[in-house]
Coordinates of C-alpha atoms in Angstrom, one line a residue:
Chain A
X1 CA 140.6 86.7 100.3
X2 CA 143.9 88.9 99.7
X3 CA 143.3 91.7 97.3
X4 CA 146.4 94.1 96.8
X5 CA 145.9 96.9 94.5
X6 CA 148.8 99.0 93.8
X7 CA 150.4 99.2 97.4
X8 CA 153.0 101.3 98.4
X9 CA 155.2 102.4 101.3
X10 CA 157.5 104.8 101.6
X11 CA 160.0 105.8 104.6
X12 CA 161.0 109.5 103.7
X13 CA 163.1 109.5 101.2
X14 CA 163.0 105.4 100.4
X15 CA 160.4 103.7 98.7
X16 CA 160.1 100.3 100.0
X17 CA 157.3 99.2 97.9
X18 CA 156.7 100.6 94.7
X19 CA 153.0 100.0 93.9
X20 CA 152.6 96.0 93.7
X21 CA 149.4 94.3 92.9
X22 CA 148.1 90.6 93.7
X23 CA 145.4 88.6 94.6
X24 CA 145.1 85.4 96.2
X25 CA 142.5 82.7 96.3
X26 CA 141.1 80.3 99.2
X27 CA 143.1 77.2 99.3
X28 CA 145.8 78.9 97.4
X29 CA 149.4 79.4 98.7
X30 CA 151.2 82.1 96.9
X31 CA 154.6 82.5 97.3
X32 CA 156.2 85.9 97.4
X33 CA 159.6 85.7 96.3
X34 CA 162.7 88.0 96.2
X35 CA 165.9 88.7 97.7
X36 CA 167.0 90.5 101.0
X37 CA 165.7 94.1 101.1
X38 CA 163.2 93.5 97.8
X39 CA 160.1 94.6 100.1
X40 CA 158.6 91.2 101.1
X41 CA 158.6 91.7 104.7
X42 CA 157.3 95.4 104.2
X43 CA 154.4 93.9 102.2
X44 CA 153.6 91.4 104.5
X45 CA 153.7 93.7 107.5
X46 CA 151.1 95.9 105.6
X47 CA 148.8 93.2 104.9
X48 CA 148.8 92.4 108.6
X49 CA 148.3 96.1 109.7
X50 CA 151.9 96.5 111.3
X51 CA 152.6 99.1 109.0
X52 CA 150.3 101.7 107.2
X53 CA 150.4 101.8 103.4
X54 CA 151.3 105.4 102.0
X55 CA 149.5 104.3 98.8
X56 CA 147.1 102.1 97.3
X57 CA 144.6 99.5 98.8
X58 CA 144.6 96.0 100.5
X59 CA 141.7 93.9 101.5
X60 CA 142.3 90.6 103.9
X61 CA 139.4 88.6 104.1
X62 CA 137.3 91.4 103.0
X63 CA 138.5 93.8 105.2
X64 CA 140.4 96.8 104.4
X65 CA 143.8 97.1 106.1
X66 CA 143.8 100.8 106.5
X67 CA 139.9 101.3 107.9
X68 CA 139.4 97.6 109.5
X69 CA 142.7 96.8 111.1
X70 CA 141.3 94.8 114.0
X71 CA 139.1 92.7 111.6
X72 CA 141.7 92.0 109.6
X73 CA 144.1 90.8 112.4
X74 CA 141.1 88.7 113.4
X75 CA 141.0 86.8 110.3
X76 CA 144.9 86.7 110.2
X77 CA 147.8 84.9 111.4
X78 CA 151.5 86.2 110.8
X79 CA 154.5 84.1 111.2
X80 CA 158.2 85.5 110.6
X81 CA 161.9 84.1 110.9
X82 CA 162.7 86.6 113.4
X83 CA 159.4 86.3 115.3
X84 CA 159.7 84.9 118.8
X85 CA 157.0 84.0 121.9
X86 CA 157.6 85.0 125.5
X87 CA 160.3 82.6 126.6
X88 CA 159.7 82.7 130.4
X89 CA 156.1 81.5 129.5
X90 CA 155.0 77.9 129.0
X91 CA 154.1 76.6 125.6
X92 CA 150.2 76.2 127.1
X93 CA 150.6 79.8 128.7
X94 CA 151.8 81.4 125.3
X95 CA 148.9 79.7 123.4
X96 CA 146.2 80.6 126.2
X97 CA 147.7 84.3 126.1
X98 CA 147.1 84.8 122.3
X99 CA 144.1 82.4 122.1
X100 CA 142.1 84.8 124.8
X101 CA 142.7 87.6 122.1
X102 CA 140.1 85.6 120.1
X103 CA 137.8 84.4 122.8
X104 CA 138.9 81.1 123.0
X105 CA 138.6 80.0 126.4
X106 CA 138.4 76.8 128.6
X107 CA 137.5 73.8 126.2
X108 CA 137.5 75.4 123.2
X109 CA 140.9 76.6 123.8
X110 CA 142.0 73.2 124.8
X111 CA 140.5 72.0 121.7
X112 CA 142.4 74.4 119.5
X113 CA 145.8 73.7 121.1
X114 CA 145.4 70.0 120.6
X115 CA 144.6 70.7 117.2
X116 CA 147.2 73.2 116.4
X117 CA 149.7 70.8 118.4
X118 CA 148.6 67.6 116.2
X119 CA 149.1 69.7 112.8
X120 CA 152.5 70.6 113.9
X121 CA 153.6 67.7 115.5
X122 CA 154.2 69.2 118.8
X123 CA 154.2 66.5 121.8
X124 CA 151.3 68.0 124.3
X125 CA 153.9 67.4 127.0
X126 CA 156.2 69.9 125.5
X127 CA 153.5 72.5 126.0
X128 CA 154.2 72.4 129.8
X129 CA 157.7 73.4 129.3
X130 CA 158.7 77.0 129.3
X131 CA 159.5 78.3 126.0
X132 CA 163.2 79.1 126.6
X133 CA 163.7 75.3 127.6
X134 CA 162.5 74.2 124.0
X135 CA 164.8 73.7 121.1
X136 CA 164.9 76.3 118.0
X137 CA 162.4 74.2 115.8
X138 CA 160.0 73.8 118.8
X139 CA 160.0 77.2 119.6
X140 CA 159.1 78.3 115.9
X141 CA 156.3 75.6 116.0
X142 CA 154.7 77.5 119.2
X143 CA 155.4 80.8 117.3
X144 CA 153.1 79.0 114.3
X145 CA 150.7 77.4 116.7
X146 CA 149.9 81.0 117.9
X147 CA 149.4 82.3 114.4
X148 CA 147.1 79.6 113.4
X149 CA 145.1 78.9 116.9
X150 CA 142.1 81.1 115.8
X151 CA 142.3 79.4 112.6
X152 CA 142.5 82.3 110.7
X153 CA 141.5 82.7 106.9
X154 CA 144.4 84.1 105.6
X155 CA 147.8 83.0 106.7
X156 CA 151.0 84.8 106.3
X157 CA 154.6 83.1 106.4
X158 CA 157.8 85.4 106.1
X159 CA 161.0 83.4 106.0
X160 CA 159.1 81.1 108.6
X161 CA 161.7 78.2 107.8
X162 CA 164.7 80.6 109.0
X163 CA 167.1 78.8 111.4
X164 CA 165.1 75.5 111.6
X165 CA 166.9 72.3 111.3
X166 CA 165.9 69.7 108.4
X167 CA 163.0 68.0 110.5
X168 CA 161.5 71.0 111.6
X169 CA 161.8 72.6 108.2
X170 CA 160.0 69.7 106.5
X171 CA 157.5 69.5 109.3
X172 CA 156.5 73.1 108.4
X173 CA 156.5 72.5 104.9
X174 CA 153.8 69.9 105.1
X175 CA 152.0 72.2 107.6
X176 CA 151.8 74.6 104.7
X177 CA 150.2 71.7 102.2
X178 CA 147.7 70.8 104.9
X179 CA 146.6 74.3 106.1
X180 CA 146.0 75.2 102.5
X181 CA 144.0 72.2 101.9
X182 CA 141.6 73.5 104.6
X183 CA 140.5 76.3 102.4
X184 CA 142.8 78.8 103.8
X185 CA 144.6 81.3 101.9
X186 CA 148.4 81.6 102.7
X187 CA 151.3 83.8 101.4
X188 CA 154.9 82.0 101.5
X189 CA 157.4 84.4 101.5
X190 CA 161.3 83.0 101.2
X191 CA 164.1 83.6 99.2
X192 CA 164.8 79.6 99.2
X193 CA 163.3 78.8 95.8
X194 CA 163.3 74.9 96.6
X195 CA 160.7 75.5 99.1
X196 CA 158.5 77.8 96.9
X197 CA 158.7 75.1 94.4
X198 CA 157.4 72.7 96.7
X199 CA 154.3 74.2 98.4
X200 CA 153.5 77.3 96.3
X201 CA 150.3 77.2 93.6
X202 CA 151.2 80.7 92.3
X203 CA 154.3 83.1 92.7
X204 CA 155.1 86.5 92.5
X205 CA 159.0 87.8 92.1
X206 CA 159.7 91.0 93.6
X207 CA 162.6 93.1 93.7
X208 CA 163.4 96.6 94.5
X209 CA 160.0 97.0 95.8
X210 CA 158.1 96.1 92.3
X211 CA 156.5 92.7 91.3
X212 CA 158.5 91.9 87.9
X213 CA 156.5 88.6 87.5
X214 CA 153.2 86.8 88.8
X215 CA 151.9 83.8 87.3
X216 CA 151.3 80.1 88.2
X217 CA 154.2 77.6 89.5
X218 CA 154.2 75.8 86.2
X219 CA 154.2 79.3 84.3
X220 CA 157.6 80.0 86.7
X221 CA 159.2 77.1 86.0
X222 CA 158.4 77.2 82.0
X223 CA 160.5 80.6 82.0
X224 CA 163.3 78.9 83.6
X225 CA 163.3 75.8 81.8
X226 CA 161.7 73.7 84.6
X227 CA 163.8 75.5 87.3
X228 CA 162.3 78.2 89.7
X229 CA 165.7 79.5 90.8
X230 CA 167.1 80.4 86.9
X231 CA 163.4 81.8 86.2
X232 CA 163.7 84.4 89.3
X233 CA 167.4 85.1 88.5
X234 CA 166.5 85.6 84.4
X235 CA 163.1 87.5 85.3
X236 CA 165.2 90.0 87.6
X237 CA 168.0 90.4 85.1
X238 CA 165.6 91.4 82.7
X239 CA 164.2 93.7 84.8
X240 CA 167.1 95.5 86.0
Chain B
X1 CA 139.3 96.2 130.0
X2 CA 139.9 92.4 129.7
X3 CA 142.5 92.5 127.2
X4 CA 144.5 94.8 129.3
X5 CA 144.2 92.5 132.1
X6 CA 145.4 90.0 130.2
X7 CA 148.6 91.7 128.9
X8 CA 149.3 92.7 132.6
X9 CA 149.0 89.3 133.8
X10 CA 151.4 87.9 131.1
X11 CA 153.9 90.8 132.2
X12 CA 153.6 89.8 135.6
X13 CA 153.9 86.3 134.8
X14 CA 157.1 87.0 133.2
X15 CA 158.3 88.7 136.3
X16 CA 157.3 86.1 138.7
X17 CA 159.4 83.7 136.4
X18 CA 162.5 86.0 136.8
X19 CA 163.7 85.2 140.2
X20 CA 166.4 87.7 140.0
X21 CA 163.8 90.6 139.6
X22 CA 161.4 89.4 142.0
X23 CA 164.6 89.3 144.5
X24 CA 165.6 93.0 143.7
X25 CA 162.2 94.5 143.4
X26 CA 160.4 92.9 146.3
X27 CA 162.6 90.9 148.8
X28 CA 165.9 93.1 148.7
X29 CA 163.7 96.3 149.9
X30 CA 162.4 94.9 152.5
X31 CA 165.8 93.4 154.1
X32 CA 167.8 96.7 153.0
X33 CA 165.5 99.4 154.5
X34 CA 166.1 98.7 158.1
X35 CA 169.8 98.4 157.1
X36 CA 170.0 101.7 155.4
X37 CA 168.1 103.4 158.3
X38 CA 169.7 101.9 161.1
X39 CA 172.9 100.4 160.2
X40 CA 174.8 103.7 160.1
X41 CA 173.3 105.1 163.3
X42 CA 174.5 101.6 165.0
X43 CA 177.5 101.3 163.5
X44 CA 178.7 105.0 164.2
X45 CA 177.0 105.0 167.5
X46 CA 179.0 102.1 168.8
X47 CA 182.3 103.4 167.5
X48 CA 181.5 106.9 169.3
X49 CA 180.4 104.7 172.6
X50 CA 183.6 102.8 172.3
X51 CA 185.7 105.9 171.7
X52 CA 184.3 107.7 174.5
X53 CA 184.9 104.6 176.8
X54 CA 188.3 103.4 175.8
X55 CA 191.6 105.4 175.8
X56 CA 193.2 107.3 173.1
X57 CA 196.9 108.7 172.6
X58 CA 197.0 112.5 172.6
X59 CA 199.7 114.4 171.6
X60 CA 200.9 117.0 174.1
X61 CA 203.4 120.1 173.5
X62 CA 204.2 122.1 176.7
X63 CA 200.9 121.1 178.4
X64 CA 200.9 121.7 182.0
X65 CA 200.9 118.9 184.3
X66 CA 197.6 119.7 185.5
X67 CA 195.8 119.6 182.4
X68 CA 197.7 116.0 181.7
X69 CA 196.0 115.0 185.0
X70 CA 192.3 116.4 183.8
X71 CA 193.3 114.3 180.1
X72 CA 193.8 111.2 182.1
X73 CA 190.5 111.6 183.6
X74 CA 189.1 111.9 180.2
X75 CA 190.1 108.7 179.1
X76 CA 193.2 109.9 176.9
X77 CA 196.9 108.9 177.1
X78 CA 199.1 112.2 177.0
X79 CA 202.4 111.6 174.8
X80 CA 205.0 114.1 174.2
X81 CA 205.6 114.7 170.6
X82 CA 207.9 116.6 168.7
X83 CA 205.6 117.7 165.8
X84 CA 202.0 117.5 166.7
X85 CA 200.5 118.3 163.3
X86 CA 202.6 115.4 161.7
X87 CA 201.7 113.1 164.2
X88 CA 197.9 113.6 163.9
X89 CA 198.4 113.6 160.2
X90 CA 200.5 110.0 160.5
X91 CA 197.8 108.9 162.7
X92 CA 200.6 108.2 165.4
X93 CA 198.0 110.1 167.9
X94 CA 194.4 110.6 167.3
X95 CA 194.8 114.6 168.5
X96 CA 197.0 116.6 169.7
X97 CA 197.6 119.4 172.4
X98 CA 199.8 122.5 172.2
X99 CA 200.2 125.0 174.9
X100 CA 201.9 128.2 173.6
X101 CA 202.0 131.9 174.9
X102 CA 198.9 131.1 177.4
X103 CA 196.9 129.4 174.1
X104 CA 196.0 125.9 174.0
X105 CA 195.8 124.4 170.6
X106 CA 194.0 121.4 169.5
X107 CA 195.1 119.6 166.2
X108 CA 192.8 116.7 165.0
X109 CA 191.8 115.1 161.4
X110 CA 188.4 117.1 161.2
X111 CA 188.0 117.3 157.4
X112 CA 186.6 113.9 156.5
X113 CA 183.2 114.1 158.6
X114 CA 182.6 111.8 161.7
X115 CA 186.2 110.6 162.1
X116 CA 187.6 108.9 165.3
X117 CA 189.7 111.6 165.6
X118 CA 187.0 114.6 165.7
X119 CA 185.6 112.3 168.9
X120 CA 189.1 112.6 170.5
X121 CA 189.0 116.0 170.0
X122 CA 185.7 116.4 171.6
X123 CA 187.2 114.6 174.6
X124 CA 190.2 117.0 174.8
X125 CA 187.8 119.8 174.5
X126 CA 185.5 118.6 177.4
X127 CA 188.7 118.2 179.2
X128 CA 189.7 121.5 178.7
X129 CA 186.5 123.2 179.6
X130 CA 186.2 121.1 183.1
X131 CA 189.6 122.6 183.9
X132 CA 188.8 125.9 182.8
X133 CA 185.7 125.8 184.7
X134 CA 187.6 124.2 187.8
X135 CA 190.2 127.5 187.4
X136 CA 187.3 130.2 187.1
X137 CA 185.3 128.6 189.9
X138 CA 188.6 129.1 191.9
X139 CA 189.5 132.3 191.2
X140 CA 185.8 133.2 191.7
X141 CA 186.0 131.3 195.2
X142 CA 189.2 133.3 196.1
X143 CA 187.3 136.8 195.6
X144 CA 184.7 135.4 197.7
X145 CA 182.2 135.1 194.6
X146 CA 179.7 132.2 194.3
X147 CA 179.8 130.3 191.1
X148 CA 176.3 130.8 190.6
X149 CA 177.2 134.4 189.1
X150 CA 178.4 132.3 185.9
X151 CA 174.7 131.5 185.5
X152 CA 172.4 134.3 185.9
X153 CA 169.4 132.6 184.0
X154 CA 168.9 129.3 182.6
X155 CA 168.0 128.6 179.0
X156 CA 165.9 125.8 178.1
X157 CA 164.8 125.0 174.2
X158 CA 161.4 123.0 173.5
X159 CA 160.4 121.6 170.1
X160 CA 157.1 123.3 169.1
X161 CA 156.4 121.5 166.1
X162 CA 153.4 119.5 165.3
X163 CA 152.8 116.0 167.0
X164 CA 153.3 114.5 163.8
X165 CA 156.2 116.3 162.7
X166 CA 158.1 115.0 166.0
X167 CA 156.8 112.0 165.6
X168 CA 158.0 111.7 161.9
X169 CA 161.7 112.6 162.7
X170 CA 164.0 111.6 159.9
X171 CA 161.0 109.8 158.3
X172 CA 159.5 113.7 157.0
X173 CA 162.5 113.3 154.6
X174 CA 163.0 109.8 154.0
X175 CA 159.2 108.6 153.0
X176 CA 159.0 110.8 150.1
X177 CA 162.4 110.1 148.9
X178 CA 162.1 106.0 149.4
X179 CA 158.6 106.3 148.1
X180 CA 159.2 108.3 144.8
X181 CA 162.8 106.1 144.6
X182 CA 161.1 102.8 144.8
X183 CA 158.3 103.6 142.6
X184 CA 160.5 104.4 140.0
X185 CA 163.1 101.6 140.5
X186 CA 160.4 99.0 141.3
X187 CA 158.7 99.3 137.8
X188 CA 162.2 99.8 136.1
X189 CA 162.7 96.3 135.2
X190 CA 159.2 95.5 134.2
X191 CA 159.1 98.9 132.2
X192 CA 162.0 97.7 130.3
X193 CA 161.2 94.3 129.8
X194 CA 157.8 95.2 128.6
X195 CA 158.8 97.6 125.7
X196 CA 162.7 97.6 124.7
X197 CA 162.8 93.9 126.0
X198 CA 159.9 92.8 123.8
X199 CA 161.4 94.7 120.7
X200 CA 164.8 93.2 121.5
X201 CA 163.7 89.5 121.8
X202 CA 161.1 89.7 118.8
X203 CA 157.8 88.9 120.9
X204 CA 156.0 92.4 119.9
X205 CA 155.3 92.0 116.2
X206 CA 153.5 88.9 117.4
X207 CA 151.7 91.1 120.1
X208 CA 151.0 93.7 117.9
X209 CA 149.5 91.4 115.2
X210 CA 146.7 90.5 117.7
X211 CA 143.3 92.1 117.4
X212 CA 144.0 94.5 120.4
X213 CA 144.0 98.1 119.9
X214 CA 147.3 99.9 120.8
X215 CA 145.9 101.8 123.6
X216 CA 144.9 98.6 125.6
X217 CA 148.4 97.1 124.8
X218 CA 149.9 100.2 126.4
X219 CA 147.6 100.3 129.6
X220 CA 147.8 96.5 129.9
X221 CA 152.2 97.1 130.2
X222 CA 151.4 100.1 132.1
X223 CA 149.2 98.2 134.8
X224 CA 151.9 95.8 135.2
X225 CA 154.7 98.0 135.7
X226 CA 151.9 99.9 138.2
X227 CA 151.7 96.8 139.9
X228 CA 155.3 96.1 140.4
X229 CA 156.1 99.9 141.5
X230 CA 153.6 99.7 144.2
X231 CA 154.8 96.3 145.4
X232 CA 158.1 97.3 145.4
X233 CA 157.1 100.6 147.5
X234 CA 155.1 98.8 149.8
X235 CA 157.8 96.4 150.3
X236 CA 160.3 99.3 150.9
X237 CA 157.7 101.0 153.5
X238 CA 156.9 97.7 155.2
X239 CA 160.9 96.9 155.5
X240 CA 161.3 100.7 157.0
X241 CA 158.2 100.3 159.5
X242 CA 158.5 96.7 160.5
X243 CA 162.1 96.0 159.9
X244 CA 162.8 99.2 161.7
X245 CA 160.8 97.9 164.8
X246 CA 162.4 94.7 164.7
X247 CA 165.9 96.4 164.5
X248 CA 164.6 98.4 167.6
X249 CA 163.9 95.1 169.7
X250 CA 167.2 93.6 168.4
X251 CA 169.6 96.3 169.3
X252 CA 167.5 97.9 172.0
X253 CA 170.5 98.6 174.2
X254 CA 172.9 99.9 171.6
X255 CA 170.2 102.1 170.3
X256 CA 169.4 103.7 173.8
X257 CA 173.5 104.2 174.6
X258 CA 173.4 106.2 171.0
X259 CA 170.7 108.1 171.7
X260 CA 171.9 108.6 175.4
X261 CA 175.5 109.5 174.5
X262 CA 177.0 112.7 173.7
X263 CA 176.5 112.4 169.8
X264 CA 173.0 111.9 169.9
X265 CA 171.5 110.6 166.6
X266 CA 168.0 110.9 165.5
X267 CA 166.7 107.1 165.4
X268 CA 164.3 107.5 162.5
X269 CA 161.0 108.2 163.4
X270 CA 157.4 107.0 163.2
X271 CA 154.1 107.9 161.2
X272 CA 152.0 109.1 163.3
X273 CA 149.0 109.7 160.8
X274 CA 145.3 109.5 161.0
X275 CA 143.6 107.2 158.2
X276 CA 143.2 110.4 155.8
X277 CA 147.0 111.0 155.9
X278 CA 147.5 107.5 155.1
X279 CA 144.6 107.8 152.3
X280 CA 146.5 111.3 151.3
X281 CA 149.9 109.4 150.6
X282 CA 148.3 106.6 148.8
X283 CA 146.7 108.8 146.5
X284 CA 149.8 111.1 145.8
X285 CA 152.1 108.1 145.5
X286 CA 149.4 106.4 142.8
X287 CA 149.2 109.5 140.7
X288 CA 153.1 110.1 140.7
X289 CA 153.5 106.4 139.8
X290 CA 150.9 106.9 136.7
X291 CA 153.2 109.8 135.7
X292 CA 156.9 108.1 136.0
X293 CA 155.3 104.7 134.7
X294 CA 154.1 106.8 131.5
X295 CA 157.3 108.3 131.1
X296 CA 159.2 104.9 131.8
X297 CA 157.2 103.2 129.1
X298 CA 157.7 106.4 126.8
X299 CA 161.4 105.8 126.5
X300 CA 161.7 102.0 126.9
X301 CA 159.3 101.9 123.7
X302 CA 161.8 104.4 121.9
X303 CA 164.8 102.2 122.7
X304 CA 166.0 99.4 120.9
X305 CA 167.3 97.1 123.3
X306 CA 167.3 96.5 127.2
X307 CA 170.6 98.4 127.2
X308 CA 169.6 101.5 125.5
X309 CA 166.3 101.5 127.6
X310 CA 168.4 101.5 131.0
X311 CA 170.5 104.2 129.6
X312 CA 167.7 106.3 129.1
X313 CA 166.1 105.5 132.3
X314 CA 168.7 105.6 134.5
X315 CA 169.1 109.1 134.4
X316 CA 165.7 109.4 135.8
X317 CA 167.0 108.4 139.1
X318 CA 169.3 111.3 139.2
X319 CA 166.4 113.7 137.8
X320 CA 164.8 112.5 141.3
X321 CA 167.6 114.4 143.0
X322 CA 166.7 117.4 142.0
X323 CA 163.4 117.5 144.0
X324 CA 165.2 115.7 147.1
X325 CA 167.6 118.8 147.3
X326 CA 164.4 121.4 147.2
X327 CA 163.0 119.3 149.8
X328 CA 166.3 119.2 152.1
X329 CA 166.1 123.3 151.7
X330 CA 162.2 123.7 151.8
X331 CA 162.3 124.8 155.4
X332 CA 164.2 127.8 154.3
X333 CA 161.9 128.9 152.1
X334 CA 158.5 130.3 152.6
X335 CA 156.2 127.8 150.5
X336 CA 154.2 128.9 147.8
X337 CA 151.4 127.0 146.6
X338 CA 152.4 127.2 143.1
X339 CA 155.5 125.0 144.2
X340 CA 153.0 122.1 144.3
X341 CA 152.6 122.4 140.8
X342 CA 156.3 121.5 140.1
X343 CA 156.8 118.3 138.4
X344 CA 158.4 115.8 141.1
X345 CA 159.0 118.6 143.7
X346 CA 155.3 118.9 144.2
X347 CA 154.9 115.0 145.2
X348 CA 158.1 115.4 147.4
X349 CA 156.8 118.4 149.2
X350 CA 153.2 117.2 149.2
X351 CA 154.6 114.0 150.9
X352 CA 156.7 115.4 153.5
X353 CA 154.0 117.8 154.3
X354 CA 151.4 114.8 154.9
X355 CA 154.0 113.2 156.8
X356 CA 154.6 115.9 159.3
X357 CA 150.6 116.8 159.5
X358 CA 151.4 120.0 157.6
X359 CA 149.7 119.8 153.9
X360 CA 146.7 122.0 153.5
X361 CA 143.8 121.1 151.2
X362 CA 144.9 123.5 148.5
X363 CA 148.6 122.1 148.3
X364 CA 147.1 118.5 147.9
X365 CA 144.5 119.4 145.4
X366 CA 147.2 121.2 143.3
X367 CA 149.6 118.4 143.7
X368 CA 147.3 115.7 142.4
X369 CA 145.4 117.7 139.7
X370 CA 148.9 118.9 138.1
X371 CA 150.5 115.4 138.5
X372 CA 147.3 113.8 136.7
X373 CA 147.7 116.4 134.2
X374 CA 151.6 115.6 133.7
X375 CA 150.5 112.0 134.0
X376 CA 148.0 111.8 131.3
X377 CA 150.2 114.0 129.1
X378 CA 153.2 111.4 129.4
X379 CA 150.6 108.7 129.0
X380 CA 149.6 110.5 125.2
X381 CA 153.2 110.8 124.5
X382 CA 153.9 107.1 125.2
X383 CA 150.8 106.6 123.1
X384 CA 151.9 108.7 120.1
X385 CA 155.4 106.6 120.3
X386 CA 153.4 103.5 120.4
X387 CA 151.7 104.4 117.2
X388 CA 155.0 105.6 115.5
X389 CA 156.2 102.4 113.2
X390 CA 160.0 104.1 113.0
X391 CA 159.7 103.7 116.8
X392 CA 158.1 100.4 117.2
X393 CA 160.0 98.6 114.7
X394 CA 163.4 100.9 115.2
X395 CA 165.6 97.8 115.8

């Protein structure tokens, strides 16, 4: 469902992503793990067609990110930690706005909003509030609801738990597992190893724009004697 | 097309929820325009009338008794002063009159525009003129000559300008200025919010991840800015026309007094256009709005934050002053058709010409075609900006 081959991104003198390859299958949660500035966000933005790769190729849901950006976006949802939605609109208006880009109207839209709200534990009454009147955790849930409203085949989550309290974080991690259970393809990017350990089936360690390890969660744990964080540090030190 | 409308609707909904923006772009123009137009005139008119009617102190040195009597008749109170210039400077008196060696010297505070002192100086001048006429008449009579020799012929000046131009009065200058200013000022808050605001608040990325071509996102935002620009401009024009009417009724007596007074003030004007004239104003304003909106969106996109966007967009208001200066002195220039191809200047000149009923078809066509071309270029640059990753993710 996601195929990345030698993907690269350069900004003048800086090479942010130096040629990474990985693939993610339906029903799988792939953890893209790395320190700040490793190239995780750039990689996910390329997959979401927000940035254009300067080398290599990537396919999302069978569509090429360079040649078929609109088709990619129709089959993809993306959430990152810094992403926000329009604070002067109500939760319902936000979902109505984004839903309309995916031909979701009337009863179908209502049905999808109810589905997303149930999955993310959003009280229906909250949706009539303006986003600025909601808690940070609830705002993040609206951001996620916006990303899954069209039930995309591929969901990219980039530091999606940043700034969330323990309850909102728990709800998000539960949601990730549930969504993968629907046969969807997820990339979960984080630098919090405990989260990755809980939700990911396979992981890739990225550092300085290079994928320095890729394997199943089990393989990664074995590398760190049962501890993902230790495996991560050990592998990055070996690569340095 | 549908996506453009959806995005425009969202932008406008955000504006509607922001009462401060609604007030400044829609309500304030309606309230402020009549005040701007008639407030100073009324204020100055009243002050001038009061100065005419009340008695002011005037310092005198060596002034003959007969002239002192004339001054009193002109409703000023002569007071002997030692140093007339100093007395005026220190505001002990509003003006001073000195008579020496057969010459009258009047002192007043004249360097700061319309001062009360200047009005009192006029009263003193009028009193001296009346006295002079009286002395001349007496001397002529003593020689057996009639006073009609002083006026061998009469002079009459008539306004030969077009009916629309006469009716427009100050509007010929104000309408272009206000239209251009309000199109820019009315659209600016939305342009900033829809571009740099989205970047700063972190909402742009979610929008760009939706399956909508960039050009449609741009046009949707542009449409919202366009709507707010035009609404704000209509509010300003409505304030000018309707508010002006209300003001005229409420302060009819005061305005009449100002008009009849010695210091006549031009009281705004009225648009006396045929439907084609109004249509021409609308077309010109719409085309100008397209140009200025594309510029504002392009600059707004480039900015990282609200503050940065405002610092880019505020100088636009100053840029508007350049064609305004051109318009002010346009009567001294022989207008060439190519002036109507100059950006901004063309719109001001065309609007002024339409209001005066003096616009030619060639001038209008050049204005519209050139403004459309500039607008298309600005839109293209805005689109190019939107395509640039270093601009969109510049935060």
